[in-house]
XYZ file of C-alpha atoms in Angstrom:
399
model
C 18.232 -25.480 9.382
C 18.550 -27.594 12.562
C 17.441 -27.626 16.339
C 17.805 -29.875 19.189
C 17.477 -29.261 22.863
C 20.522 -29.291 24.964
C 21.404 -32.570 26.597
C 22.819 -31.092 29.768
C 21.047 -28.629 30.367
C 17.208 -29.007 28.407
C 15.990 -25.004 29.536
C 17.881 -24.459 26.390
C 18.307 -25.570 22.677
C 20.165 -25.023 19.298
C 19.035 -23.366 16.820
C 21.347 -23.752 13.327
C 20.477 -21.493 10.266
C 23.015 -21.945 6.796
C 22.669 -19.888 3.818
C 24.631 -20.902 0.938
C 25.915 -17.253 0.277
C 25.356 -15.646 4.035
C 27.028 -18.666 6.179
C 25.851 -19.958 9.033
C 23.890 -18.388 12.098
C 24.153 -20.465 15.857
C 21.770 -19.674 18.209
C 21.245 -20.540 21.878
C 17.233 -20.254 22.651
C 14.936 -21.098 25.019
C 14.091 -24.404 24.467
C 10.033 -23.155 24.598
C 11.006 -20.871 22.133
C 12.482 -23.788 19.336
C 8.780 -24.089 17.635
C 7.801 -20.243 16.962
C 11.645 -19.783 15.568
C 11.595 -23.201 13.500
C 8.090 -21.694 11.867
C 9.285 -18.216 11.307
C 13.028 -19.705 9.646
C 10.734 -22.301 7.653
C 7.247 -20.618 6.567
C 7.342 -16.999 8.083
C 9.349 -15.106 4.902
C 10.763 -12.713 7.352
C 14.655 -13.670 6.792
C 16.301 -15.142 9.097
C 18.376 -12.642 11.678
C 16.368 -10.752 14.183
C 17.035 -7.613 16.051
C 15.216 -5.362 18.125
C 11.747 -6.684 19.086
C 11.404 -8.226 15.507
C 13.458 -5.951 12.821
C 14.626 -8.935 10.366
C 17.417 -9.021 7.765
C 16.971 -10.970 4.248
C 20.325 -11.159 3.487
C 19.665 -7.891 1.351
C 17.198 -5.722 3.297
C 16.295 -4.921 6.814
C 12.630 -4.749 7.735
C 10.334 -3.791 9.975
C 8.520 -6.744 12.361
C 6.213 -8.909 10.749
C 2.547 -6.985 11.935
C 0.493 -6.141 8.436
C -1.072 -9.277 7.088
C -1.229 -9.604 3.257
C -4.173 -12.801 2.855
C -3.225 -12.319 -0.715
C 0.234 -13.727 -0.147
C -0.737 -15.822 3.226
C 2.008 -13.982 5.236
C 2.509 -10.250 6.194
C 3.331 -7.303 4.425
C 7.100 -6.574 4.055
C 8.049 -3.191 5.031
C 11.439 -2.091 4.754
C 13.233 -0.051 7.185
C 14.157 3.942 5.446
C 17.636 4.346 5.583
C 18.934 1.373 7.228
C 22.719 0.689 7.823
C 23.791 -3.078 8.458
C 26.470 -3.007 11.441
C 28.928 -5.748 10.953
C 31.317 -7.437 13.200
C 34.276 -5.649 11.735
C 32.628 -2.571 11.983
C 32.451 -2.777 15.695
C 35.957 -4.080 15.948
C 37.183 -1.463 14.610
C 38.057 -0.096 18.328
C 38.906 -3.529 19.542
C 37.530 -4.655 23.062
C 39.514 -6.664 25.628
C 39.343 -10.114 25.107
C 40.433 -10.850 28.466
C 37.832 -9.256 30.158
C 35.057 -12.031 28.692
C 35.152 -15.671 29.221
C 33.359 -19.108 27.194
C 31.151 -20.120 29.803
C 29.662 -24.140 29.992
C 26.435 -25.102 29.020
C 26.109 -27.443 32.149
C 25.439 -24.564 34.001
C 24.270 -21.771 31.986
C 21.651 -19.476 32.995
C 20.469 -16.724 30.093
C 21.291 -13.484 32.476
C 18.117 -11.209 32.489
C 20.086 -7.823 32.056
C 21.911 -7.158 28.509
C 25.064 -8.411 29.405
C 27.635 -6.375 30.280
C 30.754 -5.379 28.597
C 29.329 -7.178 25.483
C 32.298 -5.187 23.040
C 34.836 -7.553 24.733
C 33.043 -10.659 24.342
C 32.291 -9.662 20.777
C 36.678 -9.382 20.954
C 37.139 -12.943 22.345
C 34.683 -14.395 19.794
C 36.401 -13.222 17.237
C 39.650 -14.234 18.105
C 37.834 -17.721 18.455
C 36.789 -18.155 15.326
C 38.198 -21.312 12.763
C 40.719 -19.781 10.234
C 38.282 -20.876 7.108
C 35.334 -18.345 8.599
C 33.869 -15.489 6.589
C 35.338 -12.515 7.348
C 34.107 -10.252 9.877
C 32.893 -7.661 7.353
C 30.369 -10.243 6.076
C 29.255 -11.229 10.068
C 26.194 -9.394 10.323
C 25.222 -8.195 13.844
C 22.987 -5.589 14.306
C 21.568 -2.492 12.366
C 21.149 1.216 12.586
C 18.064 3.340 11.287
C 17.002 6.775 12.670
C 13.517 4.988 13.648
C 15.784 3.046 16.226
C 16.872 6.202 17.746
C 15.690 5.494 21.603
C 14.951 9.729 21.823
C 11.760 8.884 19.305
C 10.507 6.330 20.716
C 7.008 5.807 21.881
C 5.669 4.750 25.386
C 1.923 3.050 25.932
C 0.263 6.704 25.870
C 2.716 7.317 22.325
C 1.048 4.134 20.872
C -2.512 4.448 21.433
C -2.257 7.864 20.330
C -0.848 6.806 16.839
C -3.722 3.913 16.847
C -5.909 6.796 17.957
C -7.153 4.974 21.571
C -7.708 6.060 24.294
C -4.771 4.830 26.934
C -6.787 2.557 28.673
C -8.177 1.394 26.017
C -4.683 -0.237 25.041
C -4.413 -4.178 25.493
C -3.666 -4.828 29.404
C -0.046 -5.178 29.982
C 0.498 -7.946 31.701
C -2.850 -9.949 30.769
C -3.206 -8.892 27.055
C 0.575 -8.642 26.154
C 0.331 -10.903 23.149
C -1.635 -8.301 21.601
C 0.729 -5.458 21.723
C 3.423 -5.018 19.346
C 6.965 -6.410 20.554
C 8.641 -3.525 22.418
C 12.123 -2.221 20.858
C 13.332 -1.784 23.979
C 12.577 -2.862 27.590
C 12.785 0.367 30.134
C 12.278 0.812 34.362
C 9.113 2.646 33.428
C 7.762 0.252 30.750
C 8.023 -0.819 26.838
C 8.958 1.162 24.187
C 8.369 1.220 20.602
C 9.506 2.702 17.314
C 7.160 4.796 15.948
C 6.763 2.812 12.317
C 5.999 -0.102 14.635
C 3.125 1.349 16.430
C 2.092 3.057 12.872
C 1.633 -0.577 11.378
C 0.580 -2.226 14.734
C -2.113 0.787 14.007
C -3.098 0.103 10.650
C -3.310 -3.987 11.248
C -5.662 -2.667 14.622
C -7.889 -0.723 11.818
C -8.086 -3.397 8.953
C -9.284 -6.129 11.772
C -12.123 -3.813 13.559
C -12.525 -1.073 11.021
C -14.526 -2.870 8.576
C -17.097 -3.512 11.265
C -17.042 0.138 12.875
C -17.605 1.570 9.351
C -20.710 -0.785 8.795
C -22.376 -0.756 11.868
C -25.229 1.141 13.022
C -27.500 1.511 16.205
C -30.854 -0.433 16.623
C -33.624 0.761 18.457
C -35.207 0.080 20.874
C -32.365 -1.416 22.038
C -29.178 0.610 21.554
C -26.717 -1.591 20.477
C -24.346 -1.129 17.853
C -24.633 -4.387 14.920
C -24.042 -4.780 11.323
C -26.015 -2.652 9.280
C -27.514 -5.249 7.108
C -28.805 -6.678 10.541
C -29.834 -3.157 11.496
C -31.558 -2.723 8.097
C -33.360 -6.374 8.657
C -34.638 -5.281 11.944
C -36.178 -2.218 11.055
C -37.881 -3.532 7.797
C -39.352 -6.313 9.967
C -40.620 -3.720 12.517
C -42.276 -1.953 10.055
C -44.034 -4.780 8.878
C -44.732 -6.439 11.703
C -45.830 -2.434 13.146
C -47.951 -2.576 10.008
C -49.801 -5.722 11.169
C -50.430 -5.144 14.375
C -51.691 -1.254 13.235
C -54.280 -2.897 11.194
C -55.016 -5.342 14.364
C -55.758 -2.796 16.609
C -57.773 -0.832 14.656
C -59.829 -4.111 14.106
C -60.191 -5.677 17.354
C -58.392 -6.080 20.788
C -57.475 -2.995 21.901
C -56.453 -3.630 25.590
C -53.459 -6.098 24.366
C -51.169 -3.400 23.007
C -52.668 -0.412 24.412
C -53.347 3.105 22.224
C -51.018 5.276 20.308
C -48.135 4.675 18.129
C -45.353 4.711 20.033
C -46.390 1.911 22.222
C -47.283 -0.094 19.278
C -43.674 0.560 17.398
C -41.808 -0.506 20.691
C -43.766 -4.046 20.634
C -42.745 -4.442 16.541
C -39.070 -3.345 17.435
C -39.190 -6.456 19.786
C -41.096 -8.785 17.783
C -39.239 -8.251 14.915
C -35.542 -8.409 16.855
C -35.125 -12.165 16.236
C -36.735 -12.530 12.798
C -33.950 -10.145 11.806
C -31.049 -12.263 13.650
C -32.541 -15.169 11.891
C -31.879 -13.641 8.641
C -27.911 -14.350 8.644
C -28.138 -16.100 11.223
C -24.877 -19.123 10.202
C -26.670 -22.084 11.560
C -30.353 -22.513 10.776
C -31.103 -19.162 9.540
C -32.700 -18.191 6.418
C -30.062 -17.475 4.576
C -27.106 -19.760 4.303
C -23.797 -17.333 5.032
C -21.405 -19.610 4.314
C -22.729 -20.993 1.431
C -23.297 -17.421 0.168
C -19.698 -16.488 0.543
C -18.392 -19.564 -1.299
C -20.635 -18.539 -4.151
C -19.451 -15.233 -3.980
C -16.058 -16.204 -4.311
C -16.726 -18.940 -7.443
C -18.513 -16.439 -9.220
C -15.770 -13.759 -9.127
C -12.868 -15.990 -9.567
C -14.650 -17.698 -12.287
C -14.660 -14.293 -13.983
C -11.350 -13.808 -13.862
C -10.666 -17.539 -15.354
C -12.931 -15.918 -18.566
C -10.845 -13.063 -18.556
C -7.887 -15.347 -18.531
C -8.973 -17.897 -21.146
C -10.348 -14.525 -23.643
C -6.333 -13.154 -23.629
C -5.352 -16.959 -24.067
C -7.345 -17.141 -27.066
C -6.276 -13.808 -28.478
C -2.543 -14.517 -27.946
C -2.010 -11.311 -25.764
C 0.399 -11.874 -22.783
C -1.698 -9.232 -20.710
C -5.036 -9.981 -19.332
C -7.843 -7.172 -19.611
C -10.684 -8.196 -16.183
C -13.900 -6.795 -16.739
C -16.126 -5.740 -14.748
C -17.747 -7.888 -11.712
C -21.267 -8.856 -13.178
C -24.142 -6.730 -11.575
C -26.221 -9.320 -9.794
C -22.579 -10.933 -8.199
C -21.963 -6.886 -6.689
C -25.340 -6.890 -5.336
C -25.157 -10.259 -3.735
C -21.050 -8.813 -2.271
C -23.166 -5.861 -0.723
C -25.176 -8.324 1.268
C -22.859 -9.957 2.498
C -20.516 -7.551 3.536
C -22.982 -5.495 5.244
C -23.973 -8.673 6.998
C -20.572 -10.084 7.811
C -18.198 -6.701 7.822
C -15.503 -8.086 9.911
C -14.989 -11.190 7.610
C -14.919 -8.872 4.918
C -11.272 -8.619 4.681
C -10.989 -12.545 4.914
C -13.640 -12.602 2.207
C -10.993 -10.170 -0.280
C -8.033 -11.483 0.568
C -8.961 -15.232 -0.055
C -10.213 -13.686 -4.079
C -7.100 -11.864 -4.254
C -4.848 -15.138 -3.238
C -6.865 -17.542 -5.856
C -6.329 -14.993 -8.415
C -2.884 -14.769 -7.672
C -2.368 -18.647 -7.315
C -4.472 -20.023 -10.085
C -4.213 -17.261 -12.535
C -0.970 -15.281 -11.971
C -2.713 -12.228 -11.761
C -1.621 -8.955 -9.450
C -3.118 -8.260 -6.363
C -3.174 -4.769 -7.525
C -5.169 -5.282 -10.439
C -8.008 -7.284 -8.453
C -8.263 -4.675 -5.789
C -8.771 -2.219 -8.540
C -11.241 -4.506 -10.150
C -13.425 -5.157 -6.930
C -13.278 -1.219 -6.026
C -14.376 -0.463 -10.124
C -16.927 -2.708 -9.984
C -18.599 -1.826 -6.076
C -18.341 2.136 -7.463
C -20.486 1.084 -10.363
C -23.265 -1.188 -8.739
C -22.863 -1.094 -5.132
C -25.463 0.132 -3.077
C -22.839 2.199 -0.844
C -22.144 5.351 -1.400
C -18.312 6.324 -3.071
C -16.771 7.544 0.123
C -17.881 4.078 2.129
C -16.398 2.094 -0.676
C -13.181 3.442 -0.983
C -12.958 3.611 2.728
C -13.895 -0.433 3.020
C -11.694 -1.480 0.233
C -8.792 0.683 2.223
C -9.313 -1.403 5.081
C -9.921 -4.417 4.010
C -8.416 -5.164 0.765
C -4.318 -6.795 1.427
C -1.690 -4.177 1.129
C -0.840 -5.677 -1.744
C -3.948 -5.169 -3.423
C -3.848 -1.743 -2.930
């Protein structure tokens, strides 16, 4: 691959793709754009042709934009397009268009129009009659492709696509301010974006694996309302109880006038005093407990398991590799943390699953179904939390 801006006239630049079995694919970009392509071409395993708001082409397969991240693999989840027919350039030549009614226009003074351009068919025509007598042949000259998902009739507007995410409309990223954080539209219309409805499905699911681990965990503290992590929540209130406890015994001792009578007065004060004891807790500075530290532990201890596991078949001359179970005491220190730090939970599987898979060869399928074993045997969660966790926040591939 190569790039280089355009001498006379920098807006722009070259972009230069050659496959030794495809041939070669020219480009004229924005020249702001040359960095995000030459990373996507280089490390982004998402082929190299691109169509419709991010549909990419392999060279065998057209898929679906790059939205589901799979930590397991550092990159995102391929999804293939279902029934998905590469258009060629001989294809659409078939009914040839009028050369004469294009033209080769000079860089010098090129300006990238901001319609789709018109008459494209007969530009498509005087390429083709441009093109060096040693080219690959049109049938091979891949230029766009069809799939009933691309069908503009079922496509989604904003209202479509935080229905599927199950939002409320406004609740969608801002259009203009949050755009980044909205899928790339299929299609630009006067009344606003559009999208394919697979596209908002895994814009959806990538929505629910970022913020559903925390939603799931999370609970309300009193007095103050708020929603947190329950392992914070569950710090809070065992701190209020003591600290209730204490001052109970206090006033029934001495000082009366400083909390005043009854319970509920008394509770209210422990709810407060005990607030920032409980932050303290996992707190990732100076708290009591050292997070990080915790969750590089966490992540020794279960990889060095699987290195056991690995060595064991080694010995034993079997080409498969039987994991066991996740010791006891290593699921009861997971449950801490997750409850603590829910939305780096996925972070926190998908880093095991990608040492597993780097160090040890071993499937992200068969660690996710190790982790979700071993939490249904000795996690403190109930069944129906665990599954719905490890659905969330486990890579695709791991599951």
């Amino acid at each position: 691959m190569a790039f280089t801006t355009e001498t006379k006239n920098r807006a722009y630049a070259w972009a230069v793709h050659q496959h030794p079995e495809y041939g070669r694919t020219v480009l004229l970009i924005r020249d702001q754009d040359m960095s995000s392509l030459h990373h996507d071409w280089m490390f982004g395993r998402n082929g190299f042709v691109y169509r419709h708001g991010g549909y990419w082409w392999d060279g065998t397969a057209w898929h679906r934009p790059s939205q589901v991240v799979d930590r397991a693999y550092e990159g995102y989840d391929a999804r293939p397009v279902q029934d998905a027919i590469t258009v060629t350039a001989a294809d659409l030549l078939a009914h040839p268009g009028e050369a004469g009614n294009a033209r080769i226009a000079k860089i010098a003074d090129f300006t990238a129009p901001e319609e789709p351009l018109p008459h494209w068919h007969d530009h498509l025509a005087l390429w083709a009659s441009s093109r060096r007598p040693d080219s690959l042949p049109l049938a091979r000259c891949v230029v766009d492709l069809r799939a009933p998902e691309l069908e503009p009739a079922r496509f989604v507007d904003r209202a479509g696509l935080a229905q599927i995410a199950g939002l409320a409309p406004e609740d969608l990223p801002h259009p203009k301010h949050e755009r980044s954080s909205l899928p790339v539209p299929q299609t630009e219309t006067p009344d606003g974006p559009r999208w394919s409805r697979p596209v908002a499905g895994d814009w959806a699911e990538q929505r629910r694996r970022v913020h559903g681990p925390r939603a799931l965990l999370s609970g309300t503290t009193k007095p103050f309302g708020t929603d947190q992590p329950l392992g914070l929540v569950a710090d809070h209130h065992r701190l209020t109880k003591i600290i209730s406890d204490s001052l109970e015994d206090a006033d029934g001792r001495k000082d009366k006038r400083v909390f005043g009578r009854g319970g509920t007065k008394r509770e209210e004060t422990a709810a407060h005093l005990a607030w920032w004891p409980a932050v303290a807790l996992s707190d990732h500075t100076d708290g009591f407990i050292p997070v990080t530290a915790v969750r590089t532990t966490l992540i020794d201890a279960i990889v060095g398991g699987f290195a056991e596991d690995v060595g064991r078949a080694g010995r034993a001359n079997r080409a498969d590799v039987s994991l066991g179970d996740i010791r006891t005491d290593v699921v009861k220190l997971l449950d801490w943390y997750i409850l603590r730090e829910p939305d780096r939970t996925p972070v926190l599987f998908g880093e095991i699953c990608l040492l597993a898979r780097v160090r040890f060869g071993l499937d992200p399928r068969d660690v996710g179904s190790l982790l979700r074993r071993s939490l249904h045997l000795d996690s403190e969660l109930d069944g129906k939390t665990v599954d719905a966790l490890l659905d969330l926040a486990l890579p695709p591939s791991a599951t």
